[in-house]
XYZ file of C-alpha atoms in Angstrom:
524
model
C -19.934 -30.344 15.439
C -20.756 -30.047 11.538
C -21.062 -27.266 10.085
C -25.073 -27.998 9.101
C -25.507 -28.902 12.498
C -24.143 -26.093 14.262
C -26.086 -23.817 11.577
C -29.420 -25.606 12.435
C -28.962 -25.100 16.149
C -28.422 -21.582 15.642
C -31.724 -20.738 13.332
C -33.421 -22.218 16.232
C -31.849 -20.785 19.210
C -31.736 -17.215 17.332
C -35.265 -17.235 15.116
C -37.061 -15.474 18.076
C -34.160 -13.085 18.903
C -33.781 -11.972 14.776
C -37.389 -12.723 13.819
C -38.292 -10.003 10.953
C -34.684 -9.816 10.274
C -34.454 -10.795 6.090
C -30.936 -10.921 4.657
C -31.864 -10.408 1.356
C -33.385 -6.700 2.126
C -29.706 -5.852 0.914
C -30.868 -6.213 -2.930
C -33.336 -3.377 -2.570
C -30.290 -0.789 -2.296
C -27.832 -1.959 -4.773
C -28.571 0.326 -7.582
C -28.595 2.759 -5.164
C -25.852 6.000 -5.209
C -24.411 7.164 -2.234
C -26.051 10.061 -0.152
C -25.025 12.517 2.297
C -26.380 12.374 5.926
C -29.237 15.345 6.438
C -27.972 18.705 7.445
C -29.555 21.826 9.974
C -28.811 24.289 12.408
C -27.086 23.802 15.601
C -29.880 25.656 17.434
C -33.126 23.733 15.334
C -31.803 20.774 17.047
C -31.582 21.455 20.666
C -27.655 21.990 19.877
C -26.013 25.172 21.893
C -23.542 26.417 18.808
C -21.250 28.870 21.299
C -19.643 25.685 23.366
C -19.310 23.864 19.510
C -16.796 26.837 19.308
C -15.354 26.434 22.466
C -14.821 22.600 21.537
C -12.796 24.387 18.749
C -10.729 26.574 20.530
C -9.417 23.589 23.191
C -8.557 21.653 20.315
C -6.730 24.519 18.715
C -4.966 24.994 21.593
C -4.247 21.258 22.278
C -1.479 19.023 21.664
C -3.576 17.301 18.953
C -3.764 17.793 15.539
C -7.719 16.940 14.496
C -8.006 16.000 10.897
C -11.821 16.337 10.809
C -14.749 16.250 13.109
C -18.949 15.431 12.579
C -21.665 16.111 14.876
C -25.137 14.689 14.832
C -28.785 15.679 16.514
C -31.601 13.952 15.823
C -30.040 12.484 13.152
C -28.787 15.647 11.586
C -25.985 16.893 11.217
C -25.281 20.166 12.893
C -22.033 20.727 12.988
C -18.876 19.774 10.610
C -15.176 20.780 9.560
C -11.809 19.605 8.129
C -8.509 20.724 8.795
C -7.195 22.050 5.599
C -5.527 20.193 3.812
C -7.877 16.968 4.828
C -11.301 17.059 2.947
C -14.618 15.769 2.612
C -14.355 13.006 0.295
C -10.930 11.926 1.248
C -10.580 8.390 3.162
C -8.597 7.982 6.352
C -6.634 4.943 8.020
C -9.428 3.478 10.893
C -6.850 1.696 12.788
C -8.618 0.114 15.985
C -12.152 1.673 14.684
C -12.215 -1.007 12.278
C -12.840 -3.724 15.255
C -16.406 -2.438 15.632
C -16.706 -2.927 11.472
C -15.814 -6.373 11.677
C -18.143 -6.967 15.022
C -20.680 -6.065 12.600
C -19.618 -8.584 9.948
C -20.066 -11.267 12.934
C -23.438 -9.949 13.881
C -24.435 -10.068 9.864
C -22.800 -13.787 9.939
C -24.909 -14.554 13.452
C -28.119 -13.438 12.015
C -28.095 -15.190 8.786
C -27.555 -18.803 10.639
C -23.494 -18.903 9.751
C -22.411 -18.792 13.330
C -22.969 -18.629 17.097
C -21.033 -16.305 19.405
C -20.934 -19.600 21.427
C -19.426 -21.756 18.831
C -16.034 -22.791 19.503
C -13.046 -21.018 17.574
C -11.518 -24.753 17.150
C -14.285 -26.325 15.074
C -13.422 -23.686 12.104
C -10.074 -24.287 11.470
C -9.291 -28.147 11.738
C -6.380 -27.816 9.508
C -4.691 -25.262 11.275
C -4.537 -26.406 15.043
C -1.378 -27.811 17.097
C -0.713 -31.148 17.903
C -1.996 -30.781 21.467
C -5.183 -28.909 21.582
C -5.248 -27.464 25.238
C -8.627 -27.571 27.322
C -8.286 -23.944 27.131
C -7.733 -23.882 23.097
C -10.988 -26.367 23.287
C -12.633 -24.252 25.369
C -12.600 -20.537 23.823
C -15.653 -19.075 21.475
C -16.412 -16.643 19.332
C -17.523 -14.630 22.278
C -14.265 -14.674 23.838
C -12.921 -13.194 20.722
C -15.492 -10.811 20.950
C -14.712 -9.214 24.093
C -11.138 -9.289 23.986
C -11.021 -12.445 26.782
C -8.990 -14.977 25.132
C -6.568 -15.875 28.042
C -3.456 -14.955 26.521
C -1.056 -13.373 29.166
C 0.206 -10.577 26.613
C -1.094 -9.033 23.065
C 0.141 -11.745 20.726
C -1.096 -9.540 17.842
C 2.973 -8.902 16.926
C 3.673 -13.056 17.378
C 0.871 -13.583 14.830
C 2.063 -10.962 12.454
C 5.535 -12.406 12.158
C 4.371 -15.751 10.402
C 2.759 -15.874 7.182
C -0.252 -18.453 8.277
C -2.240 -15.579 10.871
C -4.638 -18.214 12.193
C -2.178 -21.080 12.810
C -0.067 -18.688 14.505
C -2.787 -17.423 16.901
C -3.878 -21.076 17.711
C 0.003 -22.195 18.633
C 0.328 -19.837 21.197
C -0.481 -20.615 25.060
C -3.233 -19.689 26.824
C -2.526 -19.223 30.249
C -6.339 -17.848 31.816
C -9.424 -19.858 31.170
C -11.327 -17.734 27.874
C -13.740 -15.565 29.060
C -12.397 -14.459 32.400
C -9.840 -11.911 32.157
C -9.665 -8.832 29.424
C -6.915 -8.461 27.663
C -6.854 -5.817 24.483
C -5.505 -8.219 21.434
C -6.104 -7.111 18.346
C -5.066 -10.465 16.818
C -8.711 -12.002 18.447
C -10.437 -9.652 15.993
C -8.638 -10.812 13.291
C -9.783 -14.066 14.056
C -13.491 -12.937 13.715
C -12.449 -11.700 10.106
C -11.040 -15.030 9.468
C -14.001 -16.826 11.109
C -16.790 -14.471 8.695
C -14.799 -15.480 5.561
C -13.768 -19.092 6.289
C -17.730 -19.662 6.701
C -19.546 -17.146 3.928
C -16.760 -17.623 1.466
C -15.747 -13.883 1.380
C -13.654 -11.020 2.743
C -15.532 -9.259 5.221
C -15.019 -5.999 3.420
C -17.234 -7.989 0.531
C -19.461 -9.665 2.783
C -20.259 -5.622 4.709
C -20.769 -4.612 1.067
C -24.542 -5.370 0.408
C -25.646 -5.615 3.981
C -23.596 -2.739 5.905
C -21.764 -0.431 3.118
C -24.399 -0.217 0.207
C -27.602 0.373 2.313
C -25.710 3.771 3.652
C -24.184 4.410 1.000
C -20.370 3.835 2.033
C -17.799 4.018 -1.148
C -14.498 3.584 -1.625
C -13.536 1.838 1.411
C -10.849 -0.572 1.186
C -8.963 -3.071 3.985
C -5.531 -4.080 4.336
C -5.343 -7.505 4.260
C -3.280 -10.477 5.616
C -0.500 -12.481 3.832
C -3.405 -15.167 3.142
C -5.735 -12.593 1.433
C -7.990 -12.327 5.091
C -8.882 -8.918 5.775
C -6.912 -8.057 9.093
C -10.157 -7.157 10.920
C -8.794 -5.353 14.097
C -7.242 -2.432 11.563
C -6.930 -1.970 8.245
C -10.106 -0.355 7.059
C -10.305 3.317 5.199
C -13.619 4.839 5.082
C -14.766 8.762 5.037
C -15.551 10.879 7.944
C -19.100 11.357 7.000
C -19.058 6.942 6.547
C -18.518 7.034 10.581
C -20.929 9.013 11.161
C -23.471 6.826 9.213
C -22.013 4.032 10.982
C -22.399 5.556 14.535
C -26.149 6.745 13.292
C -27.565 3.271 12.317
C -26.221 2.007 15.985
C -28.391 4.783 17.603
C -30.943 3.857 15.446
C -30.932 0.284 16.822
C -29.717 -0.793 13.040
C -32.855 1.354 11.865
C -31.882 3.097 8.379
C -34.335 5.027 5.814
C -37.130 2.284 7.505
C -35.110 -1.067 6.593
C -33.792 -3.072 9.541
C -29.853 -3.195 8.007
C -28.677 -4.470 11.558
C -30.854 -6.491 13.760
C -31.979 -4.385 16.665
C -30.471 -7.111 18.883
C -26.931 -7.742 17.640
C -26.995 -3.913 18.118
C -28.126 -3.843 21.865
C -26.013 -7.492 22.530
C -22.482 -5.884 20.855
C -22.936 -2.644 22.833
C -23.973 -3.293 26.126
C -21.259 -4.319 28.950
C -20.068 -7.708 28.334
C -17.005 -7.568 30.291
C -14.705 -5.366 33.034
C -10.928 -3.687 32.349
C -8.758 -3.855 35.189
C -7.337 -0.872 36.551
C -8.983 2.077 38.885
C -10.523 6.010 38.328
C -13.323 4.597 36.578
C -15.056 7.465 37.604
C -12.822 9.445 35.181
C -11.479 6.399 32.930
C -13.084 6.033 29.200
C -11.341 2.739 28.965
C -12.068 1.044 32.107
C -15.996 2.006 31.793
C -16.040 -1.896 30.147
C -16.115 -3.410 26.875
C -18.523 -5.124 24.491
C -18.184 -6.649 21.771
C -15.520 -4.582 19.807
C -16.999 -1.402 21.419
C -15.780 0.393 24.402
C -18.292 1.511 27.031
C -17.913 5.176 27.797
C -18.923 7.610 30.330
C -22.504 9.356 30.524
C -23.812 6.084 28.964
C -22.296 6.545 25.828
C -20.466 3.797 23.620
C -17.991 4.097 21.167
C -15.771 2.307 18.488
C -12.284 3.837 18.416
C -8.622 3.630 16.668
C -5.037 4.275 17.459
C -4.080 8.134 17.396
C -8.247 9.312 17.658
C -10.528 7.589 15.181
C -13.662 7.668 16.755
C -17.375 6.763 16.567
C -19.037 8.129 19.925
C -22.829 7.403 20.454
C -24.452 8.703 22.962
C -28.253 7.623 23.477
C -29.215 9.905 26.036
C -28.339 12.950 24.390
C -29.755 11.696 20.608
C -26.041 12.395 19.132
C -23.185 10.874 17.373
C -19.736 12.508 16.641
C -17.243 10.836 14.247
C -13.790 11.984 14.628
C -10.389 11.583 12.889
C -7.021 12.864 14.135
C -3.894 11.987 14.899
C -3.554 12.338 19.224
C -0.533 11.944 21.679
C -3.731 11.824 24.112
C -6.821 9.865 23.325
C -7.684 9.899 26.934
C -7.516 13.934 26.894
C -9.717 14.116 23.660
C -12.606 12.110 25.172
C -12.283 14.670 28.427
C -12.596 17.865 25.371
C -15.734 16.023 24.368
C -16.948 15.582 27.658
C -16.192 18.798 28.807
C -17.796 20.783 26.136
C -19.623 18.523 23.409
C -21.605 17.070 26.436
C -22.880 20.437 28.002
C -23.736 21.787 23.959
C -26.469 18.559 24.195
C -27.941 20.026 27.218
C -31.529 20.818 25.863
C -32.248 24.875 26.430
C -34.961 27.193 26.038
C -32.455 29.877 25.178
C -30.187 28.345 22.840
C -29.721 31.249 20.258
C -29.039 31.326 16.487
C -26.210 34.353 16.795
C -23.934 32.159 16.986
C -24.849 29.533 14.115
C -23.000 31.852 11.053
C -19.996 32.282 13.543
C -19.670 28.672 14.115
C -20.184 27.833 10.204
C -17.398 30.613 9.144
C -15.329 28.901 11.946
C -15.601 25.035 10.565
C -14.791 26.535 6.997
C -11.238 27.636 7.715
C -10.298 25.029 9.687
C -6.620 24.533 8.735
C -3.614 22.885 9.803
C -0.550 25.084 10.421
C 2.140 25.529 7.121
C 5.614 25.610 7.631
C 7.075 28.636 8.444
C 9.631 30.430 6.283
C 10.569 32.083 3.599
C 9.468 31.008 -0.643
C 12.638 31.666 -1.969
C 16.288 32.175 -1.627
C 19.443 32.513 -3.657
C 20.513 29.213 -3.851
C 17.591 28.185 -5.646
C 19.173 29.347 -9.020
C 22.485 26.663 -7.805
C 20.555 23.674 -6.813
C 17.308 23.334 -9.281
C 17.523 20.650 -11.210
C 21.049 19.417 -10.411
C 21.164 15.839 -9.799
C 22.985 14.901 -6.104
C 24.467 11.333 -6.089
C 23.722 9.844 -2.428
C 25.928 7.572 -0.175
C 25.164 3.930 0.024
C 22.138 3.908 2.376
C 19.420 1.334 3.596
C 16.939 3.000 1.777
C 18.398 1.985 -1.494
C 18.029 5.471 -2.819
C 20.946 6.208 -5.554
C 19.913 9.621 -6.506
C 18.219 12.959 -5.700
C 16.895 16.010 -7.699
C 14.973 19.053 -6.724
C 13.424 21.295 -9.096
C 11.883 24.413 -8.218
C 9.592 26.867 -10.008
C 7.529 29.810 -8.515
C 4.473 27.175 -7.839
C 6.654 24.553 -5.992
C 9.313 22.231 -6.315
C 9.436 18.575 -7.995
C 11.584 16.497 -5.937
C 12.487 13.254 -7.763
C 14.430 10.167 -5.917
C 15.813 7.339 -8.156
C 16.849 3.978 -6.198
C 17.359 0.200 -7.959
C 14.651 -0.549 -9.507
C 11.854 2.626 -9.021
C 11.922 6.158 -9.522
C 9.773 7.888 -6.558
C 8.380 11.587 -6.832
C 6.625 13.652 -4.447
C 5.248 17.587 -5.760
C 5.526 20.031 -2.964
C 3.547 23.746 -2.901
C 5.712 26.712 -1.877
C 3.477 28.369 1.464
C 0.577 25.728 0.091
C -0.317 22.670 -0.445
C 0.257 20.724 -3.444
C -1.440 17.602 -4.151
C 0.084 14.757 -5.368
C 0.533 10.718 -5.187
C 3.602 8.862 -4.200
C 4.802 5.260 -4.197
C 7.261 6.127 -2.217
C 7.366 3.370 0.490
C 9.869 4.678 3.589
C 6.827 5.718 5.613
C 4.911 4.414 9.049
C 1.400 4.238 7.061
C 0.510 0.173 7.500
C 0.750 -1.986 10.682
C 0.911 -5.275 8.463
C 4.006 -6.578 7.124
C 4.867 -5.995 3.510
C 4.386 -9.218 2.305
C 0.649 -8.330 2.876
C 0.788 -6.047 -0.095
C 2.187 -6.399 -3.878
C 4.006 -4.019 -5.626
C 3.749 -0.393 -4.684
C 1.222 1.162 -3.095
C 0.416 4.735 -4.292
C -0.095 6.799 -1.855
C -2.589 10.656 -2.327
C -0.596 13.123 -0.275
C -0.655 17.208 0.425
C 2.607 18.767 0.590
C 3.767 22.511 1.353
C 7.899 23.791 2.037
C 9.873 26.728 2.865
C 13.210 27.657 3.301
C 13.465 27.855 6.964
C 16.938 29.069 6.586
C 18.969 30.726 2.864
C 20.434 26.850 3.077
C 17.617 24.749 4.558
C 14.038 23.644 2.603
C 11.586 21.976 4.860
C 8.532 20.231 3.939
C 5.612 18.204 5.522
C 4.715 15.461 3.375
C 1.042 14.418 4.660
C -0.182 10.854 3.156
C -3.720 12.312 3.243
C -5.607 9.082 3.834
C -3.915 8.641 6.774
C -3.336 10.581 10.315
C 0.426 10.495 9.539
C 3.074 12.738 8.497
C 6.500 13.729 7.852
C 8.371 16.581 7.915
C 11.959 16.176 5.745
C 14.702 18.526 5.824
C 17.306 19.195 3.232
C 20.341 21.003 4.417
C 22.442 22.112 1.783
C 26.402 23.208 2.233
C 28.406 23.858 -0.752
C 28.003 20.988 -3.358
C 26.776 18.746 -0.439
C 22.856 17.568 0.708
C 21.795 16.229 4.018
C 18.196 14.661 4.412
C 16.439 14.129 7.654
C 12.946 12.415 7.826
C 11.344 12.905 11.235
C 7.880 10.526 10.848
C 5.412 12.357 13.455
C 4.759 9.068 14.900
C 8.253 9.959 16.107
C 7.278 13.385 17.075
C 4.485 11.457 19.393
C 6.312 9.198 21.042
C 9.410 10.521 22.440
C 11.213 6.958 22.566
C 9.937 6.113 19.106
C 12.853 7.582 17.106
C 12.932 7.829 13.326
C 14.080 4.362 12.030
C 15.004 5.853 8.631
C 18.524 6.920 7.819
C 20.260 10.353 6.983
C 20.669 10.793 3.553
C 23.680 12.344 2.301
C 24.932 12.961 -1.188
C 27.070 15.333 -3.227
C 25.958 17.293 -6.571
C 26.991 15.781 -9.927
């Protein structure tokens, strides 16, 4: 089918389900700056303060390290904190939480006559399809994509990755279940969507969201990793601000309502949260993941929905309590950070006559010294005065780093890393955090391949040492805008440094050893 024809037969089929719905209402919020979400009391809003605490306290006591939280009551917010050194303003790394972004960017794309849900995923990209075009091929939609019910028998995401041409890639590949039958998480189907939105408005969907999603709440600075062929990735890749989840989960509990405009049709917002389609597996009495899925949304328990992203990105709506919390983190246990929620967000919802205010100041001093642990050790030691500023020449290595110098003063220490071509630095606080930028580019921080990017990417970061030992300086070098880490040890011995990198996706995963090698090098 044409491309006019299929768009006619859609402004038919979908004039009754979008009437109202005017895409140019985005012009009326251009010149508009961005602005914060409302704020009040836990205890104005129905919101019992002592089990926000509690909530607290099990995550300080957890196995995961929270980055930064949001809670929201009648579309307030009453409750908020960041883990020092993560702040306000910075961005993080959505992974998977970006799917529900780009389900969005389909819905946009679906309302303004573009597409159908039912078109078929072949009629977009004539260029790109095999020889043989399988029934199955023939027979898969946008919908499919959608809910994550392609056919495939495995994720191909990692077989599309590895060629240059994304979309060609995905089409090659068998399909061994008839679309729309079986479930199968594949991130490289929302990719797809991405490339669907831009092959038929002309743009990226992070320019496309721009007037119609990002301006009207007032969401800047995001960015998206993109593919080798300049298509946002779509099923990662986006970095937006705590507080821009929390808008995001907001205008879905709003039905797309925001500040009186209709910025999402009440429909796509009810049709891409609602079940569309079941997970296998069992406990679904206790299972977030096998509750069903929607379109690029993840049915929860307690009638709640979500959008969420590797290591615990999260937007969770939940309708029947009036309340949206937007999370970031980096978990071992996703699964075990939904039960925290449940186990004390949930209950804090429960509308009560004697909710109390006592606790409100407690809860606020609380959120403000949130703070992720330091190293431990000591600021200084004796061989400082041998060390600063020397230059240590390192063994060949697959890093392709030549060079090393640390130089320490009583704020921190400078450490400075020559290899071929670049010169990489990284500032580190002594007992604090210094903050910094880095191009340095041995890190786990993107999922697409490096010809995805050009040149360097510079990198914001927080870093804080000590000497655990009189001959051994640790330091945790966070890449603030995303949930990752790592913690790098130099081990000095008479004229002689050893560096260790330990990446704390490592530190996760127990089989998921540091790829990077040792570093060793001799003073000069």
């Amino acid at each position: 089918m044409d491309i006019t024809r299929r768009n006619f037969i859609v402004q038919i089929g979908f004039t009754s389900l979008y009437m109202g719905f005017n895409p140019s209402f985005s012009t009326d919020f251009l010149s508009k700056k961005s602005q914060s979400l409302p704020r009040s009391t836990p205890e104005a809003q129905g919101v019992d303060a002592p089990k926000i605490l509690d909530f607290i306290e099990a995550i300080n006591k957890s196995s995961h390290e929270f980055h930064s939280f949001m809670l929201m009551r009648n579309g307030y917010v009453v409750a908020e904190g960041w883990w020092s050194p993560y702040r306000p303003d910075l961005r993080h790394t959505m992974y998977s939480m970006s799917k529900s972004f780009t389900s969005t960017a389909v819905g946009f794309a679906v309302s303004e006559g573009e597409l159908n849900v039912t078109d078929k995923i072949i009629t977009f990209f004539p260029n790109e399809l095999p020889e043989t075009v399988s029934p199955y091929l023939a027979q898969m939609t946008i919908k499919d994509l959608l809910t994550m019910s392609v056919g495939h028998e495995t994720d191909t995401t990692g077989q599309v990755r590895s060629e240059e041409n994304w979309v060609k890639k995905f089409l090659s590949l068998p399909i061994k279940y008839e679309p729309g039958t079986q479930f199968l998480y594949n991130s490289a189907a929302t990719y797809m969507c991405s490339a669907i939105v831009q092959k038929v408005t002309g743009q990226k969907i992070i320019d496309y969201l721009k007037p119609r999603l990002f301006d009207p709440l007032g969401i800047e600075g995001m960015d998206w990793e993109s593919c080798p062929r300049g298509i946002n990735i779509g099923g990662w890749g986006l970095r937006v601000k705590t507080e821009d989840l929390a808008k995001f989960g907001q205008l879905y509990l709003q039905k797309g309502l925001w500040k009186g405009k209709q910025v999402v049709p009440a429909a796509w917002v009810e049709e891409a949260t609602t079940f569309k389609i079941q997970q296998p597996g069992e406990q679904r009495d206790t299972n977030d993941w096998q509750q069903g899925y929607c379109y690029q949304f993840w049915r929860c328990r307690h009638n709640a929905y979500r959008g969420d992203g590797a290591f615990g990105q999260y937007t969770i709506v939940m309708p029947d309590q009036n309340a949206v919390l937007a999370i970031t983190s980096e978990s071992p246990n996703m699964g075990h950070q939904l039960n925290l929620i449940w186990e004390h967000i949930l209950p804090a919802l429960t509308p009560s006559k004697s909710i109390s205010s006592s606790k409100s100041q407690q809860l606020r001093t609380k959120t403000a010294a949130l703070a992720l642990p330091l190293q431990n050790g000591n600021l200084q030691t004796n061989l400082v005065n041998k060390i600063s500023g020397k230059t240590f020449q390192l063994e060949n290595n697959e890093m392709n780093i030549k060079n090393i110098t640390l130089r320490f003063n009583k704020n921190g220490c400078r450490i400075k890393m020559e290899g071929k071509k670049e010169t990489y630095e990284i500032n580190s606080g002594l007992g604090k955090w210094k903050s910094g930028e880095t191009t340095f580019p041995y890190n786990s921080l993107n999922i697409s391949p490096p010809s995805s990017f050009s040149g360097l990417i510079n990198k914001k970061t927080e870093v804080a040492g000590a000497w655990k030992n009189e001959t051994t300086f640790e330091m945790i070098w966070r890449y603030i805008e995303s949930p990752h880490h790592d913690v790098v040890t130099c081990e000095f011995e008479e004229n002689n440094i050893k560096i260790t990198f330990l990446n704390s996706l490592a530190k996760i995963n127990a089989n998921n050893k540091d790829a990077r090698p040792v570093l060793r090098g001799k003073m000069i």
